Coordinates of N, CA, C and O in Angstrom, one line a residue:
X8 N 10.3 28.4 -5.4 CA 9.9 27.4 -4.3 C 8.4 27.3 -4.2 O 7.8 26.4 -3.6
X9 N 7.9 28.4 -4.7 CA 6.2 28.4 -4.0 C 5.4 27.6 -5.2 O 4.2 27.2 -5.0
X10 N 6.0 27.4 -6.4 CA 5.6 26.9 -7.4 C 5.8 25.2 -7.3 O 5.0 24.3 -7.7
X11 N 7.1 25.2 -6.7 CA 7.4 23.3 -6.8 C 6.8 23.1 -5.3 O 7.0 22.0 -5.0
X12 N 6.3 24.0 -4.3 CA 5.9 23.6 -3.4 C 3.8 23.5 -3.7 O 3.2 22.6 -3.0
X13 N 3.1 24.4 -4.6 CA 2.1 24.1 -5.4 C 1.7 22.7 -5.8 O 0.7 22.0 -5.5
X14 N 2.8 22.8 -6.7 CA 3.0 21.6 -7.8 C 2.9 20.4 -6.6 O 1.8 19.8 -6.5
X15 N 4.1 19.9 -5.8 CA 3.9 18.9 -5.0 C 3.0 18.6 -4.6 O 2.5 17.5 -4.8
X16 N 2.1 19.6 -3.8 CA 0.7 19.3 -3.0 C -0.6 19.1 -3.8 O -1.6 18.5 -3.4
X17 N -0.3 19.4 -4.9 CA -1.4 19.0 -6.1 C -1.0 17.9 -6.3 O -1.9 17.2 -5.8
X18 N -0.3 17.3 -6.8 CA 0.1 16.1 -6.9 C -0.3 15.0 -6.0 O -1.2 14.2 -6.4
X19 N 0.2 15.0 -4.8 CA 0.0 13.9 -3.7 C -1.0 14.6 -3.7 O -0.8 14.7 -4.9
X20 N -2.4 15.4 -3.4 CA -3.7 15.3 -2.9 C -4.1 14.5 -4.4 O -4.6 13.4 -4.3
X21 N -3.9 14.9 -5.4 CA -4.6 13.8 -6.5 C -4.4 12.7 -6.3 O -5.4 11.9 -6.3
X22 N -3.2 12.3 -6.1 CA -3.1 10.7 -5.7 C -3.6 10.3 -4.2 O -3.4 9.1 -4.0
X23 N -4.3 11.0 -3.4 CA -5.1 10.6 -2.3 C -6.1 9.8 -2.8 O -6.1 8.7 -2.4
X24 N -7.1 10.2 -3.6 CA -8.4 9.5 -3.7 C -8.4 8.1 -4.1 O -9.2 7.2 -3.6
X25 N -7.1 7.8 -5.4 CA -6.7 6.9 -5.4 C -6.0 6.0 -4.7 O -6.3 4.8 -5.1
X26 N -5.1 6.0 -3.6 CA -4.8 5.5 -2.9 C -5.8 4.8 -1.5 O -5.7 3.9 -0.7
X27 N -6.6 5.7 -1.9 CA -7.9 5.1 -1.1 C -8.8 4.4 -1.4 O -9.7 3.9 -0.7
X28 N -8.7 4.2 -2.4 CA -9.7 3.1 -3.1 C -9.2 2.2 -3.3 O -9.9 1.2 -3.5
X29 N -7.4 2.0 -3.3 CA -6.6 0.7 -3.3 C -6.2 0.4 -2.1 O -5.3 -0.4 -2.0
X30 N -6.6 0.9 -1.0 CA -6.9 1.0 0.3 C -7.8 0.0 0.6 O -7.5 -1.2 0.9
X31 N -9.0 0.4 0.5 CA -10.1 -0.2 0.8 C -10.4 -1.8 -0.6 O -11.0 -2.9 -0.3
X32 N -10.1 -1.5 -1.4 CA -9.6 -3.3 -2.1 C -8.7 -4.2 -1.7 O -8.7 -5.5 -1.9
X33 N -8.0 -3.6 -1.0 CA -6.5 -4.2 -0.1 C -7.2 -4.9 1.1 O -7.1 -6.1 1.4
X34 N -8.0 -3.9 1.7 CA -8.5 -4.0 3.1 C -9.6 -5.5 3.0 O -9.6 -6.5 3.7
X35 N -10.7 -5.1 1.6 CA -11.4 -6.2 1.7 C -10.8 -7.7 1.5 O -11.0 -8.7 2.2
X36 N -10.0 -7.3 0.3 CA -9.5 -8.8 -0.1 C -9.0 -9.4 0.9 O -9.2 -10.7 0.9
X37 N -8.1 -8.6 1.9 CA -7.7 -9.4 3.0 C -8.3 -10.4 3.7 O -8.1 -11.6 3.9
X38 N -9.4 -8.8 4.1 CA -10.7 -9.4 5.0 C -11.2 -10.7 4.9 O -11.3 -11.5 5.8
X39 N -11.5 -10.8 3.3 CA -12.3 -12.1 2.4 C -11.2 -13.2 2.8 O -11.6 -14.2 3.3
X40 N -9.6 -13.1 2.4 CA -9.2 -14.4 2.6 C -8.5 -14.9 4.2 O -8.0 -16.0 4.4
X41 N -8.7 -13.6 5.1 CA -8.9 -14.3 6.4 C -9.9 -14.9 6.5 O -9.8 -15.8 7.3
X42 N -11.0 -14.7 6.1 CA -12.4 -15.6 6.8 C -12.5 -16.8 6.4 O -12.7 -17.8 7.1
X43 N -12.2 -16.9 4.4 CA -11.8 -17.7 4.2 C -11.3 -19.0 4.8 O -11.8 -20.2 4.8
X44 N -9.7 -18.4 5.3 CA -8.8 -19.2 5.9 C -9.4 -19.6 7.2 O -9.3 -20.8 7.4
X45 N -10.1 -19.0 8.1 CA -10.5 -19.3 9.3 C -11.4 -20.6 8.7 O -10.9 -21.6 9.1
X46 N -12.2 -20.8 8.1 CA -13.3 -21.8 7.3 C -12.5 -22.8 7.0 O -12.6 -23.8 7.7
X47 N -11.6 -22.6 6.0 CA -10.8 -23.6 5.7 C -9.8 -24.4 6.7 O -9.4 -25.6 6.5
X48 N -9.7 -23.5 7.9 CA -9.2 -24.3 8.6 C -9.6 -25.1 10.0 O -8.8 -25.8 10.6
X49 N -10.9 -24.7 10.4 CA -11.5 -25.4 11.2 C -12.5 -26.4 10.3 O -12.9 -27.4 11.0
X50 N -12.8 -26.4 9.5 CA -13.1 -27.7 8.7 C -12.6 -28.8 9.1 O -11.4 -28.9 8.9
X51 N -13.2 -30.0 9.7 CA -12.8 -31.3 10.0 C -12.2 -31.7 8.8 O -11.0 -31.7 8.8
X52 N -13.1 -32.0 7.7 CA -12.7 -32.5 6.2 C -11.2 -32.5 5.8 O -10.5 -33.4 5.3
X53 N -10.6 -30.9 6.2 CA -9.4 -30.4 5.6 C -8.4 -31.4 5.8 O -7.6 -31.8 5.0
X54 N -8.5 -31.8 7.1 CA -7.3 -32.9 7.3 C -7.5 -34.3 6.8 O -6.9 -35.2 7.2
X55 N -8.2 -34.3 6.1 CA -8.6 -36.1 6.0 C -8.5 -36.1 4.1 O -8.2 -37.0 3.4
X56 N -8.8 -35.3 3.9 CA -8.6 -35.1 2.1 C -7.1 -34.2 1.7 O -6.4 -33.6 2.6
X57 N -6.9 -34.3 0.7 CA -5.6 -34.2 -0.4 C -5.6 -32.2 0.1 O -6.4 -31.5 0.8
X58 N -4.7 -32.0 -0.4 CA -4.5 -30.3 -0.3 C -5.1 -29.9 -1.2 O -5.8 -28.9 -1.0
X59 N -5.1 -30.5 -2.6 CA -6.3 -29.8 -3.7 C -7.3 -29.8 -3.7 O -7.9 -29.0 -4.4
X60 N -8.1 -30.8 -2.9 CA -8.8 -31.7 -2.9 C -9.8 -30.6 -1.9 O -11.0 -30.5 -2.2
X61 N -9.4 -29.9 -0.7 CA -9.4 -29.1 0.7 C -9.5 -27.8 -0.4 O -10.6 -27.3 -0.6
X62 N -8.6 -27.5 -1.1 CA -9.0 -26.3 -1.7 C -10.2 -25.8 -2.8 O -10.7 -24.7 -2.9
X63 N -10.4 -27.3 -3.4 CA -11.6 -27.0 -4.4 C -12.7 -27.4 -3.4 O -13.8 -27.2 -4.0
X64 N -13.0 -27.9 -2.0 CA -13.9 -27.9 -1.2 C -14.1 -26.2 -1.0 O -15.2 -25.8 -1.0
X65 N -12.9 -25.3 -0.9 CA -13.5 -23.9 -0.1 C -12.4 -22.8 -1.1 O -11.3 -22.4 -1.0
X66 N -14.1 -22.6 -2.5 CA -13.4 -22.4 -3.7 C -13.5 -20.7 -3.0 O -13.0 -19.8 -3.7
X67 N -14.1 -20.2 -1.6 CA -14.4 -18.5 -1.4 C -13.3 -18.5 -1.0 O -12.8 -17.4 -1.3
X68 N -12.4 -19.5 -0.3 CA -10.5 -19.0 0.6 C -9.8 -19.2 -0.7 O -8.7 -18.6 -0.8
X69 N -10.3 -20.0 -2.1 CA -8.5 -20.3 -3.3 C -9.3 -18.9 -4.1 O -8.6 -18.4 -5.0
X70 N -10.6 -18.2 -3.9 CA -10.4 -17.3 -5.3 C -10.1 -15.8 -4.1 O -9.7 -14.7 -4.5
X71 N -10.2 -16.0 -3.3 CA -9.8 -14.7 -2.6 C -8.2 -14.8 -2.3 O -7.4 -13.8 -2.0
X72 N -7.9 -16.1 -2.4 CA -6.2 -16.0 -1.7 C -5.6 -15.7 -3.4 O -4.7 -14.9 -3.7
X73 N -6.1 -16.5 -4.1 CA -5.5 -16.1 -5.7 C -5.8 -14.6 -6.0 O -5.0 -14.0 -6.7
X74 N -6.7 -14.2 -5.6 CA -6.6 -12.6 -6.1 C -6.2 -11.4 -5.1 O -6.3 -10.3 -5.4
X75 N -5.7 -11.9 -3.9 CA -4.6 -11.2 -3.4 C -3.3 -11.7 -3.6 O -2.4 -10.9 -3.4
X76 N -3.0 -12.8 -4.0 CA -1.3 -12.7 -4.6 C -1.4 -12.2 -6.1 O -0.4 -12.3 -6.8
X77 N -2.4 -11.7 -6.7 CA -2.6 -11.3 -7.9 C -2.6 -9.9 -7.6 O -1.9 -9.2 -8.4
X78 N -3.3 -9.1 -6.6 CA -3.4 -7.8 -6.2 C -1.7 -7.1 -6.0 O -1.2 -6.0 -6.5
X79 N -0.9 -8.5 -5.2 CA 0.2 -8.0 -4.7 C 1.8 -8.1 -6.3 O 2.8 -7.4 -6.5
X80 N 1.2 -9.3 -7.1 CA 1.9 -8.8 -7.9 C 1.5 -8.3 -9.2 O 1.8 -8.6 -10.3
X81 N 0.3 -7.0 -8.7 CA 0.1 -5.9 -9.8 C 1.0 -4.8 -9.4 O 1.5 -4.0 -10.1
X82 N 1.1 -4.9 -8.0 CA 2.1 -3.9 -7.3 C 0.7 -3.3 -6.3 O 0.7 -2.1 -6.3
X83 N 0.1 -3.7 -5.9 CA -0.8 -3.1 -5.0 C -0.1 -2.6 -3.6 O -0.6 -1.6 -3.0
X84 N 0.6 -3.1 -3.3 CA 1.5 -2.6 -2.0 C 2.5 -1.6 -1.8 O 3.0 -1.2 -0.8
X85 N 2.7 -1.1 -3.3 CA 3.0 0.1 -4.0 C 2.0 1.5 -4.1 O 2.2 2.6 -3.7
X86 N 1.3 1.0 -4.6 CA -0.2 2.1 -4.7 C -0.6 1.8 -3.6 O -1.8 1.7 -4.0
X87 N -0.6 1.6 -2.4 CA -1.4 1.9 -1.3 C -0.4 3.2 -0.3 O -0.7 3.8 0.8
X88 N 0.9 3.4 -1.1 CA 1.1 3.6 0.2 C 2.7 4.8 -1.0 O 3.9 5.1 -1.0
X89 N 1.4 5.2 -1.9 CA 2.2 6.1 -3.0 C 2.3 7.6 -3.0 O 2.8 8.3 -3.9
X90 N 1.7 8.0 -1.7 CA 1.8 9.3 -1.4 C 3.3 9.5 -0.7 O 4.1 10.4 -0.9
X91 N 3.5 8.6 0.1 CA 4.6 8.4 1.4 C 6.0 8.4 0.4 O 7.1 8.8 0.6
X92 N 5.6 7.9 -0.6 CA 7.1 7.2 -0.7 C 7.3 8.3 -2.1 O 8.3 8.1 -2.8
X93 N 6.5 9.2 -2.4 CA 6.9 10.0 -3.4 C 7.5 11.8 -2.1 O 8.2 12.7 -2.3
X94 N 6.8 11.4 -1.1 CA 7.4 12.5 -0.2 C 8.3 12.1 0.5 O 8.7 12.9 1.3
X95 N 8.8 10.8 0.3 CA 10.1 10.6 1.2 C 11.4 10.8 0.1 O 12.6 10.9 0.3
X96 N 10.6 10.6 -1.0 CA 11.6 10.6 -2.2 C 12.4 12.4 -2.2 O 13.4 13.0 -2.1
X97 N 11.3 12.6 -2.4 CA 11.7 14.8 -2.3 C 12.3 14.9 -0.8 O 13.2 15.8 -0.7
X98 N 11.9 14.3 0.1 CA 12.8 14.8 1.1 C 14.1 14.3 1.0 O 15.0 15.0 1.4
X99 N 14.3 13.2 0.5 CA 15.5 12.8 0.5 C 16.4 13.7 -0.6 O 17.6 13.7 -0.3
X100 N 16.1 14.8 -2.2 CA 16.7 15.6 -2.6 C 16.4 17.0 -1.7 O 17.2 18.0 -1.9
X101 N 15.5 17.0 -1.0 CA 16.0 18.7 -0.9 C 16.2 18.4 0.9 O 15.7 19.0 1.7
X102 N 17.1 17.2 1.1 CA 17.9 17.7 2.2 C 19.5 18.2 2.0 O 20.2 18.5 2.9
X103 N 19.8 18.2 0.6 CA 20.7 19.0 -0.3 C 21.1 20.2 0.1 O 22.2 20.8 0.4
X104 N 19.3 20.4 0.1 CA 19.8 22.4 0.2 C 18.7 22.9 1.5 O 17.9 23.9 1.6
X105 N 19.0 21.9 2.6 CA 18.5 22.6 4.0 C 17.2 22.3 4.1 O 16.6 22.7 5.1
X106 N 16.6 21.7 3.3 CA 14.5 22.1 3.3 C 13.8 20.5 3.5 O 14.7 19.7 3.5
X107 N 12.9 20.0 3.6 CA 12.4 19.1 3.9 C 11.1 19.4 3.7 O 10.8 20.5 4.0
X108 N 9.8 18.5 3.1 CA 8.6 18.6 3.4 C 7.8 17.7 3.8 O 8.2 16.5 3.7
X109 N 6.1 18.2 4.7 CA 5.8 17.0 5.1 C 5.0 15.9 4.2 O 5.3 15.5 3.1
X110 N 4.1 15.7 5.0 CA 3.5 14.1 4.0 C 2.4 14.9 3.2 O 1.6 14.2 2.5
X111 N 2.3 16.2 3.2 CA 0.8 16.4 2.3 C 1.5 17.2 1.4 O 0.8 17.8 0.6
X112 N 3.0 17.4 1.2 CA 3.9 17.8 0.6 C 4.5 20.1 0.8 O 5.0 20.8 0.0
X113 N 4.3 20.2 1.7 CA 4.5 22.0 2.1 C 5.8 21.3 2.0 O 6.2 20.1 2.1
X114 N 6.3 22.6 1.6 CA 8.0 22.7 2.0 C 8.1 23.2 3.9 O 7.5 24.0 4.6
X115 N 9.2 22.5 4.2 CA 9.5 23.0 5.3 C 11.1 23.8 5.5 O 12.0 22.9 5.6
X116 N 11.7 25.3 5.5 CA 12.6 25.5 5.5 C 13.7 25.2 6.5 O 13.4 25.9 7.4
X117 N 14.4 24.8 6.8 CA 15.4 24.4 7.5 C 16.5 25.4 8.1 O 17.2 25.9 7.2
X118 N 16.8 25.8 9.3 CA 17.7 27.1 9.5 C 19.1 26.6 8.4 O 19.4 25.4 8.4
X119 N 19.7 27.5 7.8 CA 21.2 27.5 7.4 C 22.6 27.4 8.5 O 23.0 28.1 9.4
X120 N 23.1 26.1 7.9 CA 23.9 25.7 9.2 C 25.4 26.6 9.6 O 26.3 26.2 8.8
X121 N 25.6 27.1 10.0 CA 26.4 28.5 10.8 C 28.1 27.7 10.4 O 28.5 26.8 10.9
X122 N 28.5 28.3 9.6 CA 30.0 27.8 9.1 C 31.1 29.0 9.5 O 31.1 30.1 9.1
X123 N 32.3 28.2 10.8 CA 32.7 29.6 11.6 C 34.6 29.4 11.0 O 35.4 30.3 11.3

């Protein structure tokens, strides 16, 4: 147990740094295509010209909104959030055998349930 409880925590702390860096690309790109959008949409112009026409005017909201639906299907919504879902994965096998761990991956032992 103290070895696959090792092994887990090495694991998810490695995958922290990276997760944080696809954190903070997540976080900007957003950032970039709300302001974008805010621009694009108080623009008088926007209503009076074509939809493509509005988008190649405010080429900072089509390359930031294109490279977050590009972010999302690399799977970025996946890697932001890859520590969670690999410790929800293990808790979901070792509620098997009584144990549970948390998000930085320790085992937590579970009392044995009293069979009378």
């Amino acid at each position: 147990l103290k070895a696959f409880e090792r092994r887990l925590t090495e694991y998810i702390a490695c995958l922290q740094p990276a997760t944080g860096r696809w954190r903070m690309i997540l976080i900007v790109v957003s950032v970039c295509t709300a302001t974008g959008a805010w621009n694009w949409l108080i623009d008088p112009e926007t209503q009076k010209v074509s939809f493509f026409t509005s988008l190649w005017n405010h080429p900072f909201f089509t390359i930031s909104c294109i490279t977050l639906i590009g972010l999302f299907f690399a799977g970025i919504h996946k890697r932001v959030v890859a520590p969670s879902i690999i410790a929800a994965r293990c808790r979901t096998v070792l509620a098997e055998y009584n144990m549970s761990c948390d998000d930085t991956g320790k085992l937590i032992l579970k009392p044995r349930p009293h069979v009378q």
